[in-house]
Short mmCIF file of C-alpha atoms in Angstrom, two decimals:
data_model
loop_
_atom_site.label_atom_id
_atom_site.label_comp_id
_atom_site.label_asym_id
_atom_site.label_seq_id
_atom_site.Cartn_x
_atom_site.Cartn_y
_atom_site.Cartn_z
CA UNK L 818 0.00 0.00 0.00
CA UNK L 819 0.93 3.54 -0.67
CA UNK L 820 2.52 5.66 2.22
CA UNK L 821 2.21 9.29 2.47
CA UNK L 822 5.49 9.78 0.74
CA UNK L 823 4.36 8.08 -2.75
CA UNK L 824 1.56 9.82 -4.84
CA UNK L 825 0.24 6.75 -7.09
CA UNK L 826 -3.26 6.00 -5.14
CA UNK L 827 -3.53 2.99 -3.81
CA UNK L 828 -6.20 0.53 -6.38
CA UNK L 829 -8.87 -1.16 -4.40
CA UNK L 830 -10.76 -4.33 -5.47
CA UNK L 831 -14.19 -4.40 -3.53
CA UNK L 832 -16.09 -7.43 -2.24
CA UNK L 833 -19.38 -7.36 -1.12
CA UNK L 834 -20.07 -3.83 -3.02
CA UNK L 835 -24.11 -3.34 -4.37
CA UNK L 836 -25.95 -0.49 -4.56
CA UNK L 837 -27.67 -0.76 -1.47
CA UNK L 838 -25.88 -1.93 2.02
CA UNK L 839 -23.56 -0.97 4.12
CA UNK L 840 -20.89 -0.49 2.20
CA UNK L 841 -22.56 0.99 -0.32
CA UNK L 842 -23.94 3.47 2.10
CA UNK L 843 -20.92 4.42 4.24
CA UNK L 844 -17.62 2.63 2.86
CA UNK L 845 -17.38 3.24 -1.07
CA UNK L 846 -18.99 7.30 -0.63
CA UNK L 847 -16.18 7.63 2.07
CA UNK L 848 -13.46 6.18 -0.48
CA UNK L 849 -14.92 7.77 -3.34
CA UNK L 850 -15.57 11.44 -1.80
CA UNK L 851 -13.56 14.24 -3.32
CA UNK L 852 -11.16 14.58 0.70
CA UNK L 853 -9.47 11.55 -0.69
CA UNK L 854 -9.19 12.17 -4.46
CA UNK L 855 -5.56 10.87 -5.52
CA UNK L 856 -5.20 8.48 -2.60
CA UNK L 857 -7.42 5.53 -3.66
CA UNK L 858 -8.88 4.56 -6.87
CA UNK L 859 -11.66 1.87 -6.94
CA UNK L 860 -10.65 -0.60 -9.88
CA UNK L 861 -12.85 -3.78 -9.27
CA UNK L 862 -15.61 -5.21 -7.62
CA UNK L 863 -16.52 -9.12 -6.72
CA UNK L 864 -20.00 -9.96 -5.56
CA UNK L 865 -21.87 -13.23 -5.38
CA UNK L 866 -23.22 -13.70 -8.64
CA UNK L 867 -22.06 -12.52 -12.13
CA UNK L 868 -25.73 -9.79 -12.53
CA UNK L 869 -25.18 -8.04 -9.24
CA UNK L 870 -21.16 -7.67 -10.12
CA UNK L 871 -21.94 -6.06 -13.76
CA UNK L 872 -24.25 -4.03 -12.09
CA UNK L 873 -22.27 -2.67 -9.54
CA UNK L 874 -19.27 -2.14 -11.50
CA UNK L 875 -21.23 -0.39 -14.00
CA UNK L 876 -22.68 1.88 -11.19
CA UNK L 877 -19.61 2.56 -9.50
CA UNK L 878 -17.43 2.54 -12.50
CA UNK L 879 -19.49 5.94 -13.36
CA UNK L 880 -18.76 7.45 -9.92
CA UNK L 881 -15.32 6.61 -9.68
CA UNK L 882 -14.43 8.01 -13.14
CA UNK L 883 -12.57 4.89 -14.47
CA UNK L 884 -13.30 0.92 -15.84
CA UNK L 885 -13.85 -1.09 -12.74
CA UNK L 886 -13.84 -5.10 -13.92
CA UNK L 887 -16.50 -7.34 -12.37
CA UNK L 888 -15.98 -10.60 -10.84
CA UNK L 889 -17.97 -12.92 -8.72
CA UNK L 890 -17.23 -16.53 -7.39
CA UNK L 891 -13.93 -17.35 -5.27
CA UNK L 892 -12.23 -14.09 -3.97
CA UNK L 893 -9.11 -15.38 -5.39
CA UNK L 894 -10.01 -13.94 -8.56
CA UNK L 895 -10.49 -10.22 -7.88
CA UNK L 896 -7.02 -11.09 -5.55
CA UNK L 897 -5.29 -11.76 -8.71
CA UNK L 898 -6.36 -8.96 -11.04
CA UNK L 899 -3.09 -7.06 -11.23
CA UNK L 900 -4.19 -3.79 -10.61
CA UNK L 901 -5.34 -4.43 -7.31
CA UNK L 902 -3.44 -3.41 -4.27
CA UNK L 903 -5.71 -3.87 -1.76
CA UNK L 904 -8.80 -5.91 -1.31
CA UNK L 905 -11.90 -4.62 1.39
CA UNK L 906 -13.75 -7.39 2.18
CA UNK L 907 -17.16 -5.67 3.38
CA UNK L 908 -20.48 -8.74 4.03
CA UNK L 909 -21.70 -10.38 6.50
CA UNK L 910 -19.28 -11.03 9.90
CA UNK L 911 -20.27 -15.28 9.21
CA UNK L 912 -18.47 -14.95 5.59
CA UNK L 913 -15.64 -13.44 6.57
CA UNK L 914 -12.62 -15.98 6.95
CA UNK L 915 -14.48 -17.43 3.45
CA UNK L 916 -13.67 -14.80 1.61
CA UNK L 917 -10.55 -12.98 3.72
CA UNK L 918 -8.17 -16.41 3.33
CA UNK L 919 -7.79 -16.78 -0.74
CA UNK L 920 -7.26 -13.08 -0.80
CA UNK L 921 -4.51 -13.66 1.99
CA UNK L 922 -3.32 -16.75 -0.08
CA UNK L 923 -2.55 -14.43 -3.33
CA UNK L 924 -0.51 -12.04 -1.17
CA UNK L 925 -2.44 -8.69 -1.12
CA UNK L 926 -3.25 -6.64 1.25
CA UNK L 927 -6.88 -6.67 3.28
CA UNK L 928 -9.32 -5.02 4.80
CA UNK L 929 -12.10 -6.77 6.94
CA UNK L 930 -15.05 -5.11 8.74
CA UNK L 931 -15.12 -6.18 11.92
CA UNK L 932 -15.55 -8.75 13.32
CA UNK L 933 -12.97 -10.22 11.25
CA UNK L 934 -13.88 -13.53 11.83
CA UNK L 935 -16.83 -14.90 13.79
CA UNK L 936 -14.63 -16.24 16.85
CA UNK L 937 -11.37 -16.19 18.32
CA UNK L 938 -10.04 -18.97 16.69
CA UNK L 939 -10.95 -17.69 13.65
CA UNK L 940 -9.49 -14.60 13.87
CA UNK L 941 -5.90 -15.99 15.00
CA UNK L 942 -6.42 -18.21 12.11
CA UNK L 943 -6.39 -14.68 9.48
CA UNK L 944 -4.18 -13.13 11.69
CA UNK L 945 -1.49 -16.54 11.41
CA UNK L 946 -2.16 -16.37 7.21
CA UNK L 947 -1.30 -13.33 6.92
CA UNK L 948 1.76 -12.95 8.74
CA UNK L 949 2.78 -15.84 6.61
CA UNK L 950 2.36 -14.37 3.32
CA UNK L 951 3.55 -10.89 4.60
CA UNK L 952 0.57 -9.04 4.05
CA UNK L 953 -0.76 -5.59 5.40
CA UNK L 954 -4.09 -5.76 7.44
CA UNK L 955 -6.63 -3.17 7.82
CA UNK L 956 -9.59 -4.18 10.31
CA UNK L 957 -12.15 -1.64 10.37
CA UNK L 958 -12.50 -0.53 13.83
CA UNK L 959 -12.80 3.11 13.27
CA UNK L 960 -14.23 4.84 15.77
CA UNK L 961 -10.38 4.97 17.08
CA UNK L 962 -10.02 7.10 13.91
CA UNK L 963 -12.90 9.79 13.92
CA UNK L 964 -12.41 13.15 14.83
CA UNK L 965 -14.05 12.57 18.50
CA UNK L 966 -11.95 9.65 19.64
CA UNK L 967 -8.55 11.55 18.77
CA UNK L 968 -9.52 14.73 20.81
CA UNK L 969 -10.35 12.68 23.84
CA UNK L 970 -7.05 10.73 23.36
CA UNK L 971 -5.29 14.17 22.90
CA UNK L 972 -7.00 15.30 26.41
CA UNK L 973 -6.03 11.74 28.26
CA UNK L 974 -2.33 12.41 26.90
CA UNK L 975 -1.74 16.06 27.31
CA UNK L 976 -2.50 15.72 31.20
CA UNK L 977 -5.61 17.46 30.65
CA UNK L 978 -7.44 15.81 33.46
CA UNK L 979 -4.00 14.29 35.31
CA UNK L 980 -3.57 10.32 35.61
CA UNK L 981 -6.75 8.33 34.70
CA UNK L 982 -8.15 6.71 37.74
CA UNK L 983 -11.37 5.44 36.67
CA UNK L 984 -13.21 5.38 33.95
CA UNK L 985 -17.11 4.51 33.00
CA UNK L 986 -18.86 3.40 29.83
CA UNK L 987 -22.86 2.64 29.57
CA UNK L 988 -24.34 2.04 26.18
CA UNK L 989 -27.92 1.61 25.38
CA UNK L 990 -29.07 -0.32 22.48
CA UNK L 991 -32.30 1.03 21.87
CA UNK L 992 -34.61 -1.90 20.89
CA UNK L 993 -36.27 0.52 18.00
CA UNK L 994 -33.20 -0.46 15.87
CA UNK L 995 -34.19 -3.68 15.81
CA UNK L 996 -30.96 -4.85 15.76
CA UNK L 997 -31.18 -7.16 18.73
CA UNK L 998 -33.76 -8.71 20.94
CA UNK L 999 -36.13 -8.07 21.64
CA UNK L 1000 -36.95 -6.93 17.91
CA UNK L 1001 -34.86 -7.53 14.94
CA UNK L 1002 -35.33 -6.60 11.61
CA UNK L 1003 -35.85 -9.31 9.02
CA UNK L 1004 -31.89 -8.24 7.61
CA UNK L 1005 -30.48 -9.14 10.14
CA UNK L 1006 -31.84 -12.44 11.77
CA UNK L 1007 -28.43 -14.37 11.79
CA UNK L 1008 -27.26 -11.88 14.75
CA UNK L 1009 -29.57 -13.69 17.22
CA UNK L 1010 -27.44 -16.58 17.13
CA UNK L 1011 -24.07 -16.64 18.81
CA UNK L 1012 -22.52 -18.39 16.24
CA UNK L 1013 -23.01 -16.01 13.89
CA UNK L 1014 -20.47 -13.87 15.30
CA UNK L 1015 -22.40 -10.91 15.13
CA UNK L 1016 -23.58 -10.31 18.38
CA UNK L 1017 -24.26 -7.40 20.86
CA UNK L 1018 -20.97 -8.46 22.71
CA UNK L 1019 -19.00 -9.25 19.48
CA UNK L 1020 -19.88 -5.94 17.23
CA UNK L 1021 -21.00 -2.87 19.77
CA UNK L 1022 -19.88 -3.39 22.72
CA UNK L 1023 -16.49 -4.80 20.27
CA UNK L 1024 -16.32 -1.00 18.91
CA UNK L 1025 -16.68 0.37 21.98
CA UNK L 1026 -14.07 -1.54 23.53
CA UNK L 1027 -11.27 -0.65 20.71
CA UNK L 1028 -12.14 2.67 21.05
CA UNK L 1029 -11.95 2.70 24.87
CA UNK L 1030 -8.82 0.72 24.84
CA UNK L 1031 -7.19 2.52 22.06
CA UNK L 1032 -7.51 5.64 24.20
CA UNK L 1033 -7.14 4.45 27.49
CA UNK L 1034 -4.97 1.13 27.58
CA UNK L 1035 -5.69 -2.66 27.66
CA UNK L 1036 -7.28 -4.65 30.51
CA UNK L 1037 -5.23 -6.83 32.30
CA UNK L 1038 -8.59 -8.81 33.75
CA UNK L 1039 -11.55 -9.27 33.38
CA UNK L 1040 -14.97 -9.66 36.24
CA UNK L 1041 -17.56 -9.88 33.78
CA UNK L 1042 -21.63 -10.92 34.42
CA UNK L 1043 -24.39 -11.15 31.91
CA UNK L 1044 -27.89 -11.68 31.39
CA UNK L 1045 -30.85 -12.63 28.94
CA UNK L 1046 -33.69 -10.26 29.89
CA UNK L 1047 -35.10 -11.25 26.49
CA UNK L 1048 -35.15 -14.84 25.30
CA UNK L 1049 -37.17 -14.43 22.13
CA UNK L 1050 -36.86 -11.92 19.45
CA UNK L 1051 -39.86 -10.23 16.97
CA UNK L 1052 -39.06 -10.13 13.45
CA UNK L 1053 -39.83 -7.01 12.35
CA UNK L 1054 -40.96 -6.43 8.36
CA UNK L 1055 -39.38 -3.80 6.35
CA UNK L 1056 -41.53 -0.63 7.73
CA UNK L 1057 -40.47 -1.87 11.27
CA UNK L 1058 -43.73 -3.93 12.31
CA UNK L 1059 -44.14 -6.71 14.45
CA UNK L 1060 -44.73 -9.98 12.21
CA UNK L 1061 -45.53 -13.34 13.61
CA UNK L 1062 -42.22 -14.71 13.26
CA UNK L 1063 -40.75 -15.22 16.37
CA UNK L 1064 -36.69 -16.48 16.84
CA UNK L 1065 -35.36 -18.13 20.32
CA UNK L 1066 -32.13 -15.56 21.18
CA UNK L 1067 -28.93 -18.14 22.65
CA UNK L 1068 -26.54 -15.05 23.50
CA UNK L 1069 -27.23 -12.38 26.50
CA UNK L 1070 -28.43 -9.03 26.05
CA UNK L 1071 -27.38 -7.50 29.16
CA UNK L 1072 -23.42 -7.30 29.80
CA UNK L 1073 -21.12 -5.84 33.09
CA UNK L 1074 -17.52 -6.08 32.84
CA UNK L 1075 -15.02 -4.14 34.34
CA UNK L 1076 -10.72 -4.84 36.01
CA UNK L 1077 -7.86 -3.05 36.14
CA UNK L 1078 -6.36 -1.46 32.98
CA UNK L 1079 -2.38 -1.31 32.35
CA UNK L 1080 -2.15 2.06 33.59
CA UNK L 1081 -3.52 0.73 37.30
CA UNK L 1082 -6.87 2.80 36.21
CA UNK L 1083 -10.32 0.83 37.35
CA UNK L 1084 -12.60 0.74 34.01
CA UNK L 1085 -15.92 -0.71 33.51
CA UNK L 1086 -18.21 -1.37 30.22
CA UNK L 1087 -21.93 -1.83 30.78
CA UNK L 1088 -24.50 -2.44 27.47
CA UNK L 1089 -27.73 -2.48 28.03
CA UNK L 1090 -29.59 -3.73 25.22
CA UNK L 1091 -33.37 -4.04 24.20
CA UNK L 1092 -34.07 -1.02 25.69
CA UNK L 1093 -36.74 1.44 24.61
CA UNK L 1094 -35.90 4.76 23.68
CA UNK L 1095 -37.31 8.13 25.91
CA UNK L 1096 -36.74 11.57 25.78
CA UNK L 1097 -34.18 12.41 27.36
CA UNK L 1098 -32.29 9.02 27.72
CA UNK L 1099 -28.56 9.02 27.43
CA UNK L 1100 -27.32 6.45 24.62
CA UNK L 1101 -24.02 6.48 25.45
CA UNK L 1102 -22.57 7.91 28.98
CA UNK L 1103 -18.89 6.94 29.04
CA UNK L 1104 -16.87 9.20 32.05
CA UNK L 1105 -12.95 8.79 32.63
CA UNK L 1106 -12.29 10.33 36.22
CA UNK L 1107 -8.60 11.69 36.62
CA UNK L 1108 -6.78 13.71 39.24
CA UNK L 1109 -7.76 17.08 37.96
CA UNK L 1110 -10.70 16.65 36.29
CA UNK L 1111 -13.60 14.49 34.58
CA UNK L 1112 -14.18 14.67 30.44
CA UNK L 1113 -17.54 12.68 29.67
CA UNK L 1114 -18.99 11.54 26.39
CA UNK L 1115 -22.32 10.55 26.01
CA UNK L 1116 -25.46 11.19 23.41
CA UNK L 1117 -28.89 10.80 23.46
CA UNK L 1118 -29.00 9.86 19.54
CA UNK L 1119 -26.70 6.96 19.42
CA UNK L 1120 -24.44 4.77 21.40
CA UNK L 1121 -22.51 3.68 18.35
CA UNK L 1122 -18.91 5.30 18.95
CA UNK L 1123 -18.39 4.13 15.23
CA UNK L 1124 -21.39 5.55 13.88
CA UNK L 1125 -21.81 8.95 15.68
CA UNK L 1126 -19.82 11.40 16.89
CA UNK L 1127 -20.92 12.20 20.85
CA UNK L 1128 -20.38 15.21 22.60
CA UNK L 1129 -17.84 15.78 24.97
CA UNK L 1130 -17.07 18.00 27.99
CA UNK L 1131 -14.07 18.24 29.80
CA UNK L 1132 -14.63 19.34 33.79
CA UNK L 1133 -18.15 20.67 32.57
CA UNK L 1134 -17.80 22.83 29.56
CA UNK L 1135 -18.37 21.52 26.08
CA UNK L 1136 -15.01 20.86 24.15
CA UNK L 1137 -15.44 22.13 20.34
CA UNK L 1138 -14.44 19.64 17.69
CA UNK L 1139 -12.24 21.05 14.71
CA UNK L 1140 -13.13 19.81 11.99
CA UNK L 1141 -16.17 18.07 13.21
CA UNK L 1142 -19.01 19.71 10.47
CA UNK L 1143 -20.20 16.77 8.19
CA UNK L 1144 -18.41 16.20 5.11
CA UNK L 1145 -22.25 15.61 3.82
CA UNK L 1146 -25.39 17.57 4.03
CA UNK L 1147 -26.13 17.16 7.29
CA UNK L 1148 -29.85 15.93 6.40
CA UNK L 1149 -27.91 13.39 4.31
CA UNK L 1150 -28.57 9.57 4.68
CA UNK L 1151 -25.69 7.89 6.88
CA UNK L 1152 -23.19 11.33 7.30
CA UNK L 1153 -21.79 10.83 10.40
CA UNK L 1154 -20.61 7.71 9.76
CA UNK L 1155 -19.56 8.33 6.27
CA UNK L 1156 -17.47 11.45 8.02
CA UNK L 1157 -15.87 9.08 10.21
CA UNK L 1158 -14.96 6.38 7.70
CA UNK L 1159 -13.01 9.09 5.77
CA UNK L 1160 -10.87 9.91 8.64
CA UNK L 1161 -10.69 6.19 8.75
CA UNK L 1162 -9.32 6.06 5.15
CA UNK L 1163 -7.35 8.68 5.79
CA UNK L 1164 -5.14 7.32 7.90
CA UNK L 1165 -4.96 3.75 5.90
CA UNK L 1166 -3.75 5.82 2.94
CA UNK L 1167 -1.08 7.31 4.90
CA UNK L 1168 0.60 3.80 5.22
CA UNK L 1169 1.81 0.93 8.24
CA UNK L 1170 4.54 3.02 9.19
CA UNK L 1171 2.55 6.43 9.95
CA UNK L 1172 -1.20 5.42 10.00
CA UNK L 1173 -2.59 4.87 12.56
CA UNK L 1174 -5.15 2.49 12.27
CA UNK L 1175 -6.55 -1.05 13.46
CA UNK L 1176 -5.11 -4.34 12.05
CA UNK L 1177 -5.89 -7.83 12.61
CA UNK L 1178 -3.16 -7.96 15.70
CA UNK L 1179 -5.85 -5.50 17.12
CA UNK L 1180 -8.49 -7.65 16.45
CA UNK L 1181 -6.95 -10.50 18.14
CA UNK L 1182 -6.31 -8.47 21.09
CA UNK L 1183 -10.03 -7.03 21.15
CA UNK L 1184 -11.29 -11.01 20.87
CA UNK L 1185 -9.39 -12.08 23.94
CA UNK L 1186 -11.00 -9.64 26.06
CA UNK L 1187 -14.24 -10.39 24.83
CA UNK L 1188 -13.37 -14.34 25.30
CA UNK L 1189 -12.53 -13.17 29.22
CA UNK L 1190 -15.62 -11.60 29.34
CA UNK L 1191 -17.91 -14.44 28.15
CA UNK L 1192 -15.49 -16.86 30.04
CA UNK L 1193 -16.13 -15.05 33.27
CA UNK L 1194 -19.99 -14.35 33.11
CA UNK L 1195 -20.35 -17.86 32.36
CA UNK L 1196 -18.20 -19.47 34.70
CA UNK L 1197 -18.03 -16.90 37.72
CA UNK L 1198 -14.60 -16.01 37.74
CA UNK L 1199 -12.07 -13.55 37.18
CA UNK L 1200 -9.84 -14.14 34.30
CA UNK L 1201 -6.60 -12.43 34.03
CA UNK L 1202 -5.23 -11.67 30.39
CA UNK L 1203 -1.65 -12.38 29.46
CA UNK L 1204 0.25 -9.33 28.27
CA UNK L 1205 -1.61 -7.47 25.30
#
């Protein structure tokens, strides 16, 4: 990949790219807007079938200026078109290892949403391929990269509010996204299911905790408990009623973990989820408590540190942002996040050696914890996490 010393953009091959999704609504308008013209250049897209790659490639091919060539099938194939650097492998958190290991195999460079593979074992398993073949890894956990995240970690390391002592994090997960239980929207059924790897724990509370680690340091144990307030979930139809369909949940929906950090600060992480939204509820309230002073984060709109950008205070009095305005019309579909994936991008394009951004060596480190904490709530015990 291209550092911020060499001009040629860096050519990206696409899978899981259609005109609807999330990548289509936050990933490919981040890459494609004109704040990173010159640094990337979308060249191909792979999708399942042979119709919905023409169709995307025609679509985006348009946008993007330039021929992007179609292919569907293995992920080997769009790996060995020559003109792609790097390969973003954006669907479903089940499909992931699938479709990240031939990429790996023909040596180029990845990116995997998160979670980049539906367990631990999993994810050690991309991680071990690609130090192997010596490739670069980009895991998108980028809430670590949006404009909100940096000026808290600029606070926590300019002594703003002295040494960290404590810090707090409660998210809600508002059960009107029907996301989880206790309603879920018919999209997104497989998340009920542990083994889908796309839980609450796994892909919030996951976020959160890369973002509150990134910032603040890693735990060095874990005291977790959980719960499952709600043991069935509604599917919901696509204007967000109840249907009759009814799915059996096999993963918690309430979650309390908290230990020592490796700074000697006390931290705790608290979702609750299936929650229902009222005015003047707090989404996210995340405080970190230092000698002289408090800076607290929190929103009433969203708890997704990935998604949305919170506000912040430090010792009371609201801390501006630079650069914070949306990219977007702010009325526009999805700008937030879209705002913070280009920061994201940003930093990817600058290269390993000055980027800063998450790889799959932070993803391995973010599934560990999250094995202590379902190892703990399940078996009542403290577990204490080799060096991270």
């Amino acid at each position: 990949m291209s550092t911020q010393h060499t001009e040629k953009p860096v050519n990206v091959g696409f899978v899981g790219l259609s005109p609807t999704g999330w990548a289509a609504a936050t990933l490919a308008p981040a890459l494609l807007h004109p704040n990173l013209e010159g640094k990337f250049k979308l060249v191909a897209i792979s999708n399942s079938s042979a119709a919905s790659s023409t169709a995307a490639a025609e679509k985006y091919g348009k946008e993007a200026g330039n021929r992007v060539n179609a292919y569907h099938g293995s992920t080997a194939q769009i790996a060995s078109d020559p003109d792609v650097d790097l390969v973003v492998v954006s669907v479903k958190a089940p499909m992931h290892k699938e479709l990240a290991l031939p990429v790996i195999e023909q040596g180029k460079d990845i990116f995997i949403e998160w979670p980049a593979g539906r367990t631990f074992e999993e994810t050690l398993e991309i991680a071990e391929a690609a130090k192997k073949k010596g490739v670069k890894t980009i895991v998108n956990l980028q809430a670590r990269n949006s404009l909100v995240m940096r000026k808290v970690k600029d606070l926590i390391d300019s002594g703003a509010i002295g040494k960290v002592r404590s810090a707090t994090s409660i998210m809600v997960g508002p059960r009107e996204d029907g996301l989880w239980s206790p309603y879920i929207t018919g999209h997104y059924k497989y998340t009920v299911d542990k083994a889908s790897g796309a839980t609450a724990l796994i892909i919030p509370i996951g976020h959160q905790l890369d973002a509150f680690t990134f910032i603040l340091g890693h735990f060095t144990s874990i005291t977790a408990s959980a719960s499952r307030q709600y043991p069935t979930s509604t599917v919901l139809d696509h204007n967000g009623n109840p249907t009759d369909e009814i799915l059996t949940t096999n993963t918690p929906d309430q979650y309390t973990f908290s230990g020592p950090l490796t700074s000697g600060a006390h931290a705790t992480i608290m979702w609750r989820g299936g929650v229902r939204k009222t005015k003047g509820r707090k989404l996210l309230q995340w405080e970190i408590e230092g000698d002289e002073g408090l800076i607290r984060i929190e929103s009433e709109r969203a708890p997704w540190v990935q998604m949305a950008n919170p506000d912040v205070y430090l010792n009371g009095e609201r801390v501006e942002i630079e650069g914070l305005s949306s990219v977007l019309h702010p009325e526009a579909a999805f700008a937030e996040p879209v705002g913070i994936q280009i920061q994201s991008w940003k930093e990817i394009a600058k290269g390993p050696e000055v980027g800063r951004y998450a790889t799959i060596d932070d993803a391995v480190k973010n599934r560990r914890i999250l094995e202590a904490v379902e190892k703990s709530a399940a078996e009542g015990v403290t577990v204490h996490l080799k060096s991270l």
